mmCIF file of C-alpha atoms in Angstrom:
data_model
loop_
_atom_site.group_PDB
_atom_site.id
_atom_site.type_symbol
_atom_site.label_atom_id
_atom_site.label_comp_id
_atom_site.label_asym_id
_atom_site.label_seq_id
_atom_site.Cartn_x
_atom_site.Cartn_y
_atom_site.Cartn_z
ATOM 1 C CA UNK M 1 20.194 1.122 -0.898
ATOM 2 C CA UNK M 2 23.086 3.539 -1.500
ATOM 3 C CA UNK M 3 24.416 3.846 1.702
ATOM 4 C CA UNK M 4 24.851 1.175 4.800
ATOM 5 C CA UNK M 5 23.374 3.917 7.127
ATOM 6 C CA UNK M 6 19.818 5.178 8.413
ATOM 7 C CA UNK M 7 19.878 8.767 8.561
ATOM 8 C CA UNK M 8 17.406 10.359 9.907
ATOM 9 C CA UNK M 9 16.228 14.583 9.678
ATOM 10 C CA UNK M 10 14.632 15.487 12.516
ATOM 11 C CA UNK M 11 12.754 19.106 11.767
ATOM 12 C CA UNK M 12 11.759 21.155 14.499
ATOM 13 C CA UNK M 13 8.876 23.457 14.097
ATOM 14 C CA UNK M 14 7.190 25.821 15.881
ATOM 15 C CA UNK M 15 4.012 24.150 16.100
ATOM 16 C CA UNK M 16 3.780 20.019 16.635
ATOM 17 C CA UNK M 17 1.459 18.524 14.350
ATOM 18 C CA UNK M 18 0.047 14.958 14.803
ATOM 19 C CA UNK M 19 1.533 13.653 11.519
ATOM 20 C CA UNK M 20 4.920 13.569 12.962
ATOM 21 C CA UNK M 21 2.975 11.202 15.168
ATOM 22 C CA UNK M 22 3.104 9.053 11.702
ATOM 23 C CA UNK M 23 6.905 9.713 11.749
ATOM 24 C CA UNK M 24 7.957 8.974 14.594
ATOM 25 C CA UNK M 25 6.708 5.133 14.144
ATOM 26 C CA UNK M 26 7.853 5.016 10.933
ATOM 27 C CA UNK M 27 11.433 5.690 11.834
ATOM 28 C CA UNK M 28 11.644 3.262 14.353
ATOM 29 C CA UNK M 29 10.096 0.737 11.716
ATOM 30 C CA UNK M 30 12.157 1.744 8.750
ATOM 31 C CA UNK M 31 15.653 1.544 10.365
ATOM 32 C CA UNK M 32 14.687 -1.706 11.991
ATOM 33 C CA UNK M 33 14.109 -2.717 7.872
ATOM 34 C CA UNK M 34 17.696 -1.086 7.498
ATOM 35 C CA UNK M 35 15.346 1.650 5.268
ATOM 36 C CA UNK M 36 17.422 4.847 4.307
ATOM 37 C CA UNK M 37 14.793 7.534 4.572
ATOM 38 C CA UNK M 38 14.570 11.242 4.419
ATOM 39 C CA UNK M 39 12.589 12.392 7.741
ATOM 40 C CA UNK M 40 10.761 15.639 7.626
ATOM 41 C CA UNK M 41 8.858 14.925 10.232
ATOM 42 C CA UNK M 42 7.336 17.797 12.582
ATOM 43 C CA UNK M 43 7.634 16.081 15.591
ATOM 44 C CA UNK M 44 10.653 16.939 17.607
ATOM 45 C CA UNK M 45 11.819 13.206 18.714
ATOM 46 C CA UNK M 46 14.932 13.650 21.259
ATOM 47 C CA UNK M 47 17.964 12.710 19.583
ATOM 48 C CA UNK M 48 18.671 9.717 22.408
ATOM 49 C CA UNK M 49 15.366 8.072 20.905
ATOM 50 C CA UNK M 50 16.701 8.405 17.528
ATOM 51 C CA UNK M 51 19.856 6.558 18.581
ATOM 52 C CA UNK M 52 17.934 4.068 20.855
ATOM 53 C CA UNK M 53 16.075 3.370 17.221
ATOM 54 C CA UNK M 54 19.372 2.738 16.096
ATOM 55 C CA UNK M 55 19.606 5.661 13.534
ATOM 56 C CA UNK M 56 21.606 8.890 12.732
ATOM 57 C CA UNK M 57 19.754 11.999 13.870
ATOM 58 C CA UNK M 58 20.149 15.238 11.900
ATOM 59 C CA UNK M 59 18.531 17.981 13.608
ATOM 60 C CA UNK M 60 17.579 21.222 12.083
ATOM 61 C CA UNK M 61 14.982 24.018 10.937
ATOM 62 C CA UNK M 62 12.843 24.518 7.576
ATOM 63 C CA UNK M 63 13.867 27.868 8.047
ATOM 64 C CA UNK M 64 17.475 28.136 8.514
ATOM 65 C CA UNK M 65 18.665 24.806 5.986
ATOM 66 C CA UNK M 66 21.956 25.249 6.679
ATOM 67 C CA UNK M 67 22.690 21.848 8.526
ATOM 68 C CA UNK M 68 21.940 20.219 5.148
ATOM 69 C CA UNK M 69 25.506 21.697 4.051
ATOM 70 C CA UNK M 70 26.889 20.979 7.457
ATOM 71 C CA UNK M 71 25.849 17.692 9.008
ATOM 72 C CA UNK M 72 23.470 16.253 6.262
ATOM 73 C CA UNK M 73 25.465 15.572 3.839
ATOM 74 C CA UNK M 74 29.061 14.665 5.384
ATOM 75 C CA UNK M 75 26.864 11.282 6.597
ATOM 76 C CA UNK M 76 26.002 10.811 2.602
ATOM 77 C CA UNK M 77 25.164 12.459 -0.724
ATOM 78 C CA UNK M 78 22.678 9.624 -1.870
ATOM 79 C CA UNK M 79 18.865 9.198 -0.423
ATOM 80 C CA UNK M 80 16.784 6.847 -2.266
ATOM 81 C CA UNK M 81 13.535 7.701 -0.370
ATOM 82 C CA UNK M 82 12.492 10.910 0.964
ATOM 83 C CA UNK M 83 9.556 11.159 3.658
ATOM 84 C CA UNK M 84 7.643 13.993 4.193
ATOM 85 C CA UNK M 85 4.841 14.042 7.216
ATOM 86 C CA UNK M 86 4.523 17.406 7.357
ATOM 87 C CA UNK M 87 1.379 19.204 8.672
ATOM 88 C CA UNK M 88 1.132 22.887 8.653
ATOM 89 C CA UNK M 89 -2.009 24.642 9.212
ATOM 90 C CA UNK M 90 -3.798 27.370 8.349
ATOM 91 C CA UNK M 91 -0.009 28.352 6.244
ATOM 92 C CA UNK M 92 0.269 24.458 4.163
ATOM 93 C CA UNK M 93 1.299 26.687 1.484
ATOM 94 C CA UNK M 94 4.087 28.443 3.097
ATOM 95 C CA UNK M 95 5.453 25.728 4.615
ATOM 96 C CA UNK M 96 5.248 23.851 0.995
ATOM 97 C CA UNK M 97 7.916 26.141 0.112
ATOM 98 C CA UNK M 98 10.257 25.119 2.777
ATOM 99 C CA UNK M 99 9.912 21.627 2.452
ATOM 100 C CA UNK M 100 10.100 21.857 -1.316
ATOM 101 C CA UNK M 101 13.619 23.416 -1.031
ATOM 102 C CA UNK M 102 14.588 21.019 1.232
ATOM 103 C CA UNK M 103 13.584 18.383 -0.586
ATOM 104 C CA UNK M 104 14.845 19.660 -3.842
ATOM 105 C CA UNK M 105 18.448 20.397 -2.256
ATOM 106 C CA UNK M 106 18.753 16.713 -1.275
ATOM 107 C CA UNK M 107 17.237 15.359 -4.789
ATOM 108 C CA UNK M 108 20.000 17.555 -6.751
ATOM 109 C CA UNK M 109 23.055 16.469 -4.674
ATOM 110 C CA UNK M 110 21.465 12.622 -5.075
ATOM 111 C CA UNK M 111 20.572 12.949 -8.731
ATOM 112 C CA UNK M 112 24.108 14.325 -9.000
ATOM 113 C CA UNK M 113 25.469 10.535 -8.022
ATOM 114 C CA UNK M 114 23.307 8.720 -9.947
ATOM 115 C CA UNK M 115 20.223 8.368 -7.993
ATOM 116 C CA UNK M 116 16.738 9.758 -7.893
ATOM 117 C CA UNK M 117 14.802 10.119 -5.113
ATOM 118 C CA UNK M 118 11.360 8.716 -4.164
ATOM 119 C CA UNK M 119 9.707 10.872 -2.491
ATOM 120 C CA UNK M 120 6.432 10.054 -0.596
ATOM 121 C CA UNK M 121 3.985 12.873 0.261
ATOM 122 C CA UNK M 122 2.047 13.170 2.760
ATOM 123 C CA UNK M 123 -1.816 14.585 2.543
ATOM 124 C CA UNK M 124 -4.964 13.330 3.948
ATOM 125 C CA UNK M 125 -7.511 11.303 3.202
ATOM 126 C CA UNK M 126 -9.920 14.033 3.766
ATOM 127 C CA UNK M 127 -9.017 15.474 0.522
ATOM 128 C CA UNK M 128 -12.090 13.379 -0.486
ATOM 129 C CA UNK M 129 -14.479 14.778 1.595
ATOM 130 C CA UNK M 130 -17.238 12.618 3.360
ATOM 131 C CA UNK M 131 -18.989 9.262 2.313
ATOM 132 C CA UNK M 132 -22.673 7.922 3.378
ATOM 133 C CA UNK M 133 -23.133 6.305 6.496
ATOM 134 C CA UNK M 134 -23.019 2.912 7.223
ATOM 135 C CA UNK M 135 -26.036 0.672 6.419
ATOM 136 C CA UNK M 136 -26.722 2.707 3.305
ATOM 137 C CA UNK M 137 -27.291 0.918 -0.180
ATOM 138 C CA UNK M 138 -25.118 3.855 -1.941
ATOM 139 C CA UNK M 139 -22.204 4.021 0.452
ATOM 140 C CA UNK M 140 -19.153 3.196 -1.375
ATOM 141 C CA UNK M 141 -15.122 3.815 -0.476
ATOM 142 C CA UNK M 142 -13.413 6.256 -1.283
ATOM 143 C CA UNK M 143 -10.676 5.542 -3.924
ATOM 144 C CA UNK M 144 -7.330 7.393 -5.500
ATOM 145 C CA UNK M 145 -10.058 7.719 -8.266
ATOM 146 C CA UNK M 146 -12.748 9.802 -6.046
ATOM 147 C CA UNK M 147 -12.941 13.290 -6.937
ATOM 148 C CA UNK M 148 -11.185 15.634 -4.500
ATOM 149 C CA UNK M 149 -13.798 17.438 -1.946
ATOM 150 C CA UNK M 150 -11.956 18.831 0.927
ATOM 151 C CA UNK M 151 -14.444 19.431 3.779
ATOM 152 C CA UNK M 152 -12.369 23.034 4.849
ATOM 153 C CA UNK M 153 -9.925 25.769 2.933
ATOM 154 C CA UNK M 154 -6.840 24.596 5.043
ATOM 155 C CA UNK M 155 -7.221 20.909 3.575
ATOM 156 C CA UNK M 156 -8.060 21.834 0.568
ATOM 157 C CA UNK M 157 -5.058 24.336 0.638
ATOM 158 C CA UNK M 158 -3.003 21.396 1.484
ATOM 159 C CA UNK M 159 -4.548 18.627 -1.116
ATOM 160 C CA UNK M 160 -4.218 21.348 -3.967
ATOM 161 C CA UNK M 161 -0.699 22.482 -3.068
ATOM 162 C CA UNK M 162 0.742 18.847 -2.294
ATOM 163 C CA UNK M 163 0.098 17.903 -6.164
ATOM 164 C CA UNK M 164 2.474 20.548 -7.163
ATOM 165 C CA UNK M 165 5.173 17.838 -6.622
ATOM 166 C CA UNK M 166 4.404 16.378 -9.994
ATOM 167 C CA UNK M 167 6.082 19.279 -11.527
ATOM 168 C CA UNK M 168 9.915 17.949 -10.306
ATOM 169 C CA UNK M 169 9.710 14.861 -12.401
ATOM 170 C CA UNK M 170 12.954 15.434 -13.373
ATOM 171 C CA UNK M 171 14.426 15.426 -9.669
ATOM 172 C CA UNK M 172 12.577 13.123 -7.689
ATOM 173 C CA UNK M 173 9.652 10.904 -8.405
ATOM 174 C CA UNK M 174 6.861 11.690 -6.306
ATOM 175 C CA UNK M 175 3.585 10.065 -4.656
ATOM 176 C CA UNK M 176 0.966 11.698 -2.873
ATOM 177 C CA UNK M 177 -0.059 9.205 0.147
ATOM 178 C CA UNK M 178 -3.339 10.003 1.810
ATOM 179 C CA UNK M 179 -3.675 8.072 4.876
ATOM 180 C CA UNK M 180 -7.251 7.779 7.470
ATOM 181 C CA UNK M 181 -6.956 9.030 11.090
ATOM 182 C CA UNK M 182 -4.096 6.790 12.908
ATOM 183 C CA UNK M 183 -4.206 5.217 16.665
ATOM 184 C CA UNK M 184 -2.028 3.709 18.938
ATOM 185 C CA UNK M 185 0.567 4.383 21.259
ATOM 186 C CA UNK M 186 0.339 8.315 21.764
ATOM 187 C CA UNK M 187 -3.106 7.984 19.835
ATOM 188 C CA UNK M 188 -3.167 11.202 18.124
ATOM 189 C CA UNK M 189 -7.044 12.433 17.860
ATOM 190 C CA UNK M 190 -8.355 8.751 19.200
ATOM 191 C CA UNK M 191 -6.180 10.090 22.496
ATOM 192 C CA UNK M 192 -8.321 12.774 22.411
ATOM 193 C CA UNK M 193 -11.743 10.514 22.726
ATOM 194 C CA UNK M 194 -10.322 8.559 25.308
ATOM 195 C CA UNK M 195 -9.465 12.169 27.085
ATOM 196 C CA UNK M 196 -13.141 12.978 26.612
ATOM 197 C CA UNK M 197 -14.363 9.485 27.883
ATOM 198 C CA UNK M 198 -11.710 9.690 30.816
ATOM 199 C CA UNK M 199 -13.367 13.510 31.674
ATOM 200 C CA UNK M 200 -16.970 11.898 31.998
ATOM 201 C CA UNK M 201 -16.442 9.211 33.692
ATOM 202 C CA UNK M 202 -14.221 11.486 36.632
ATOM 203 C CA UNK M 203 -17.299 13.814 36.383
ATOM 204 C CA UNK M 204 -19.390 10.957 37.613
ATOM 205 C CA UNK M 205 -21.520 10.249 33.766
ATOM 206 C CA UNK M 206 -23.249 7.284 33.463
ATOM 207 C CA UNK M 207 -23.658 7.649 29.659
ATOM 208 C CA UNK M 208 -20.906 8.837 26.604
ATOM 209 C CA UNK M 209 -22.567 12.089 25.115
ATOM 210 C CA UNK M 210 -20.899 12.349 21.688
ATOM 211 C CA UNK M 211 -22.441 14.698 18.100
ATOM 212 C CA UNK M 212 -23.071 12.562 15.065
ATOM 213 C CA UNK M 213 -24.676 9.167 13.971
ATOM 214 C CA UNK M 214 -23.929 6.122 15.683
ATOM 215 C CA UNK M 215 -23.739 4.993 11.951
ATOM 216 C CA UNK M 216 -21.137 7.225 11.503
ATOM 217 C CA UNK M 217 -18.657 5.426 9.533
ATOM 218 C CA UNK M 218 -14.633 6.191 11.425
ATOM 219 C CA UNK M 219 -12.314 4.459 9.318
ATOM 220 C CA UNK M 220 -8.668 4.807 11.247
ATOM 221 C CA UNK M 221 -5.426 2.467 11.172
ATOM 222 C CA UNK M 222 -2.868 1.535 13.941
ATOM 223 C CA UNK M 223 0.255 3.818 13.802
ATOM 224 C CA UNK M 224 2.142 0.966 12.929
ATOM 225 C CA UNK M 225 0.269 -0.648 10.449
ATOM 226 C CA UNK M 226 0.772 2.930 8.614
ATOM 227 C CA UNK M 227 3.922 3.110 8.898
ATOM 228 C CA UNK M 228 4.930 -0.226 7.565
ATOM 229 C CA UNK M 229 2.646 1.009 4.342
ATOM 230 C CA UNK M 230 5.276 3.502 3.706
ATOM 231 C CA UNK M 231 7.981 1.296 3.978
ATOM 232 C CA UNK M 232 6.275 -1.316 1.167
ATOM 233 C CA UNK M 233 6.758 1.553 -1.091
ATOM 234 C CA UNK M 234 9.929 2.670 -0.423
ATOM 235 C CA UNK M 235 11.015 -1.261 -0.387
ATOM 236 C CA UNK M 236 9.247 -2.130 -3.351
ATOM 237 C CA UNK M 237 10.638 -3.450 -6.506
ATOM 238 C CA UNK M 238 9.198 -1.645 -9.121
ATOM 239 C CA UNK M 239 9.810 1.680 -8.408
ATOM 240 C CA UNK M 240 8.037 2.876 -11.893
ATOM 241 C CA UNK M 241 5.057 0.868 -10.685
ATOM 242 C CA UNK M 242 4.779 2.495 -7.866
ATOM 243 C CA UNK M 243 5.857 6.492 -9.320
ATOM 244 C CA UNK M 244 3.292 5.890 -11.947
ATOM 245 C CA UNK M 245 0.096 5.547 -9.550
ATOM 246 C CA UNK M 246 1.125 8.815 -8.118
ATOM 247 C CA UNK M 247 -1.338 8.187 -4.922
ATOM 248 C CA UNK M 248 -2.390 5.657 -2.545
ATOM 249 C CA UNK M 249 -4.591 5.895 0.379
ATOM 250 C CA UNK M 250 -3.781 3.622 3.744
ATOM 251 C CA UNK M 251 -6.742 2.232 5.861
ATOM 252 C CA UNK M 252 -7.267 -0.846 7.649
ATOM 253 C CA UNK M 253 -9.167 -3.496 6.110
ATOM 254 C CA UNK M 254 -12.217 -2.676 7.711
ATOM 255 C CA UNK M 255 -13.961 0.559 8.994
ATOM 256 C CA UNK M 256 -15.791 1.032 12.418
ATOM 257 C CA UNK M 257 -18.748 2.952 13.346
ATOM 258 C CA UNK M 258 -19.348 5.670 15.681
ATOM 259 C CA UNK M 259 -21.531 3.258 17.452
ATOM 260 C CA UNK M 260 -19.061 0.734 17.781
ATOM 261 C CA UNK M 261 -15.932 2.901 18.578
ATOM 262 C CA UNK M 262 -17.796 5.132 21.049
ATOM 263 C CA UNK M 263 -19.799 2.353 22.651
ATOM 264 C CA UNK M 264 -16.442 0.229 23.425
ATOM 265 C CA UNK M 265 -14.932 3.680 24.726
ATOM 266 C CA UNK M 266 -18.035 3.796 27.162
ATOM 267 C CA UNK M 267 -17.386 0.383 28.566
ATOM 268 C CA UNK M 268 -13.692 0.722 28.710
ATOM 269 C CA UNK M 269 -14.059 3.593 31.067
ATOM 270 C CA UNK M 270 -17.099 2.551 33.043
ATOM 271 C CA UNK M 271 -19.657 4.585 31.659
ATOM 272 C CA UNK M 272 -22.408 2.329 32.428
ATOM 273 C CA UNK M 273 -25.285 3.498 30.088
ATOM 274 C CA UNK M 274 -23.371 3.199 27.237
ATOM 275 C CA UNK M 275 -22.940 5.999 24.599
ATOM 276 C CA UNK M 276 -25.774 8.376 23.326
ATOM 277 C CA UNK M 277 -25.681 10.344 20.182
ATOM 278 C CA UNK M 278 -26.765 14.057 20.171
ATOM 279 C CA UNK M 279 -26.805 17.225 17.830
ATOM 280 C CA UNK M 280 -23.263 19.291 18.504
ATOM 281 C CA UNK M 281 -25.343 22.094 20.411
ATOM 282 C CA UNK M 282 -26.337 19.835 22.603
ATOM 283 C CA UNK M 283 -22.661 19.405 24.028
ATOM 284 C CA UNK M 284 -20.934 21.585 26.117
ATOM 285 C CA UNK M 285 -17.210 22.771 26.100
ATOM 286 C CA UNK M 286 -15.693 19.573 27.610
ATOM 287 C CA UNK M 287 -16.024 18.117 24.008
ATOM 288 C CA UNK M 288 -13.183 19.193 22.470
ATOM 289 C CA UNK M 289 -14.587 21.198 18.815
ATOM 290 C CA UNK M 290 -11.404 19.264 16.697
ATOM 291 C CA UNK M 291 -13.242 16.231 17.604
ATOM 292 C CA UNK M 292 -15.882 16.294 15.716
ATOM 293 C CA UNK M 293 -13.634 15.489 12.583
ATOM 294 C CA UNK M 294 -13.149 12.088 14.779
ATOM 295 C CA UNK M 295 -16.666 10.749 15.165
ATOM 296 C CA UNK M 296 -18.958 12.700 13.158
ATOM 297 C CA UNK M 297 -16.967 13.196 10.109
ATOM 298 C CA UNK M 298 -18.691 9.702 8.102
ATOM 299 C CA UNK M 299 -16.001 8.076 5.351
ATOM 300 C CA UNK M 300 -15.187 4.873 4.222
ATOM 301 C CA UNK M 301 -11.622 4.809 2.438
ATOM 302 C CA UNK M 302 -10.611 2.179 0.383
ATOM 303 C CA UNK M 303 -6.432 0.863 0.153
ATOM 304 C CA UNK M 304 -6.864 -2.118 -2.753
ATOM 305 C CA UNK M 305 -4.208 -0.552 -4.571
ATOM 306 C CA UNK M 306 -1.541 -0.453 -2.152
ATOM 307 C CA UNK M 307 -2.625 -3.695 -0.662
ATOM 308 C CA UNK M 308 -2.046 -5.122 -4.521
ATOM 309 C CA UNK M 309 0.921 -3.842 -5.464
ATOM 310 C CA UNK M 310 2.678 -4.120 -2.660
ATOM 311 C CA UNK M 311 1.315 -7.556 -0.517
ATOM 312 C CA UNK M 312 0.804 -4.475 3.092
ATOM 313 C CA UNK M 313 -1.932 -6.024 5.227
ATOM 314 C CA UNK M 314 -2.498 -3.912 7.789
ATOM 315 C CA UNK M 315 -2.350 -6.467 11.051
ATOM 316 C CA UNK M 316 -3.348 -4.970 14.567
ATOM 317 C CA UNK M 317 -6.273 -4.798 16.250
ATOM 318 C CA UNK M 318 -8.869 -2.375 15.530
ATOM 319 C CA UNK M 319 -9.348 0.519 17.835
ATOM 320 C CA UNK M 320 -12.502 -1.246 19.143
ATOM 321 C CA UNK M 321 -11.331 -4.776 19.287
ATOM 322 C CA UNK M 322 -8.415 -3.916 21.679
ATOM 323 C CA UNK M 323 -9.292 -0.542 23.249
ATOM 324 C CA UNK M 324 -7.931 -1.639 27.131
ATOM 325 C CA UNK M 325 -4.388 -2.216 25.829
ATOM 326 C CA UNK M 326 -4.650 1.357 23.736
ATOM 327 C CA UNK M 327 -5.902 3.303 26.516
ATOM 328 C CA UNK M 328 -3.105 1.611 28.473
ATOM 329 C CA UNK M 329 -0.521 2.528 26.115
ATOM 330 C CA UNK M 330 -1.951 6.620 25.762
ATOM 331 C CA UNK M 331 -2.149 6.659 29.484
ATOM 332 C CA UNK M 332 1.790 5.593 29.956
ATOM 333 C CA UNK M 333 2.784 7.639 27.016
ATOM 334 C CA UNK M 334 1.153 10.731 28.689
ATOM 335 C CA UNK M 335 2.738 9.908 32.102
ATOM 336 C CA UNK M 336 5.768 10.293 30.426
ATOM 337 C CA UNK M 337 4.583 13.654 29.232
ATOM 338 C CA UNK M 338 4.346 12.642 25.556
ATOM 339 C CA UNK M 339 5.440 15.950 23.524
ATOM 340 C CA UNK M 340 2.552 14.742 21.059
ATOM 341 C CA UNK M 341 0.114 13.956 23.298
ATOM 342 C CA UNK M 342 0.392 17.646 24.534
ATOM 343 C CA UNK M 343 0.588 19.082 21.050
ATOM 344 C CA UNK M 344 -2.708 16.853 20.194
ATOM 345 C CA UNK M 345 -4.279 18.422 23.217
ATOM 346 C CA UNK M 346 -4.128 21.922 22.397
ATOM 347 C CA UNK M 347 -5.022 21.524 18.740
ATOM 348 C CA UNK M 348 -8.145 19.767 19.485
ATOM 349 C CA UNK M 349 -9.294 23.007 21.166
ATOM 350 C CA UNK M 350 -8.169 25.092 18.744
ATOM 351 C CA UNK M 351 -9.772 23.575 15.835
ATOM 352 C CA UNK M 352 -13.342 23.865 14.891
ATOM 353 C CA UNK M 353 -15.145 20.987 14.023
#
């Protein structure tokens, strides 16, 4: 890469999102793979963790780009990969114009000495909508080729604005990555089921009231495993290759159900009648409303064309098969007060499932 130095941009906004949960794995991954990488991540890492993962941190605003001048690019004028993990809602579009300027300032002063960017953008794989359930003869994955079908406006805001990236073809080339739900460590929503499961059991529950189908299909991949997807890309060989798919969705190589991710939540913390599936009104307010998008929002998402053009295999445990060590992990992480974990938290009650 064009510089011998992992330089990180830490952006801090206003509102933590869980995508800069994403982030904050993959820089610790990528510099440990001596990846340069832009990070526009929206999780405000301290700086000493930065260092302790052995990179540079830049720290700055979307609003107020002036450090980009000042402290960006005195450490270098050359980025071969730009990262954006950016989550913004209900505004996706307005922040789309601050990361695009940001993006675009760093692709001109690269393209100006001889390099242009990759640039991998973030989205969701719930641009796609839902699939069938488990266990029925039609359900099939979801693929880059599935038609878009955003459940809500503020995803579909962000799917529709996201593939206005193609149009800087001439600066940077772009792909749109849409990733499932992610676990481990801090957790992101899974943290929020083992809150729930945590709640019930304290409450005395025998049994894990939850809304949907046990046959609910929750396809999710370790933090990790996510992360390392990113780096295949930006590491890969044949950068045309991988600029000409324009999109590739991450998931591990299996899904769960409801039944099975739910029921090995009930055991884990003791709830001794195991897990029983009811209609949302049937819940009351200690079920978070975001959570619903967890375990009764059914899709199956496919990753065959990462997984062939690149050789990822996504290799950790499955939230099911290994859900003491997770729920060890979440608990020390929010001991420590985890800035995501508390982010996660809130937006869980303010969404609406």
């Amino acid at each position: 890469f064009s510089v011998p130095l992992d330089v990180l941009i830490d952006i801090g906004l206003d509102v933590l999102r869980p995508a800069g949960y994403v982030m904050d794995h993959l820089a610790q991954i990528a510099t440990r793979a001596l990846l340069h990488l832009g990070h526009d991540g929206p999780y405000r890492r301290p700086a000493d963790d930065l260092i302790l993962a052995e990179a540079i941190p830049i720290i700055g605003t979307l609003e107020d780009q002036s450090w980009v001048e000042k402290h960006l690019f005195p450490q270098t004028t050359k980025l071969d990969v730009i990262v954006n993990c950016v989550e913004s809602f209900p505004d996706y579009e307005g922040r789309y114009t601050q990361l695009i300027d940001l993006v675009l300032k760093i692709a001109d002063k690269s393209n100006a000495e001889g390099v242009k960017p990759l640039v991998l953008w973030s989205s969701g794989c719930k641009d796609y909508g839902q699939t069938l359930l488990h266990g029925d003869p039609d359900l099939a994955p979801h693929t880059e080729d599935s038609p878009i079908n955003a459940p809500a406006k503020p995803i579909l805001d962000r799917t529709k604005t996201s593939m206005r990236i193609f149009a800087h073809g001439d600066a940077f080339d772009g792909v749109i990555l849409r990733p499932t739900s992610v676990y481990g460590y801090s957790n992101s929503y899974y943290g929020g089921l083992m809150d729930y499961a945590a709640d019930q059991a304290a409450k005395g529950h025998k049994t894990l009231r939850v809304p949907g189908q046990a046959n609910t299909v929750m396809h999710a991949a370790h933090v990790d495993d996510c992360a390392e997807a990113y780096v295949a890309l930006a590491q890969h060989a044949d950068r045309q290759a991988v600029a000409g798919a324009k999109y590739f969705n991450i998931s591990a190589h299996r899904y769960e159900t409801a039944g099975e991710v739910c029921g090995a939540l009930a055991a884990e913390y003791g709830l001794v009648d195991g897990v029983e599936f009811v209609a949302a009104d049937q819940l009351d307010d200690s079920f978070p409303s975001g959570l619903h998008f967890a375990c009764a929002f059914s899709q199956w998402v496919g990753s065959e064309s990462i997984r062939r053009l690149t050789g990822w295999r996504d290799t950790r445990p499955l939230f099911s098969e290994d859900m003491g060590v997770y729920r060890r992990a979440y608990e020390a992480e929010a001991e420590k007060g985890h800035e995501n974990i508390v982010s996660t938290r809130q937006r869980l009650r303010e969404l609406k499932g």
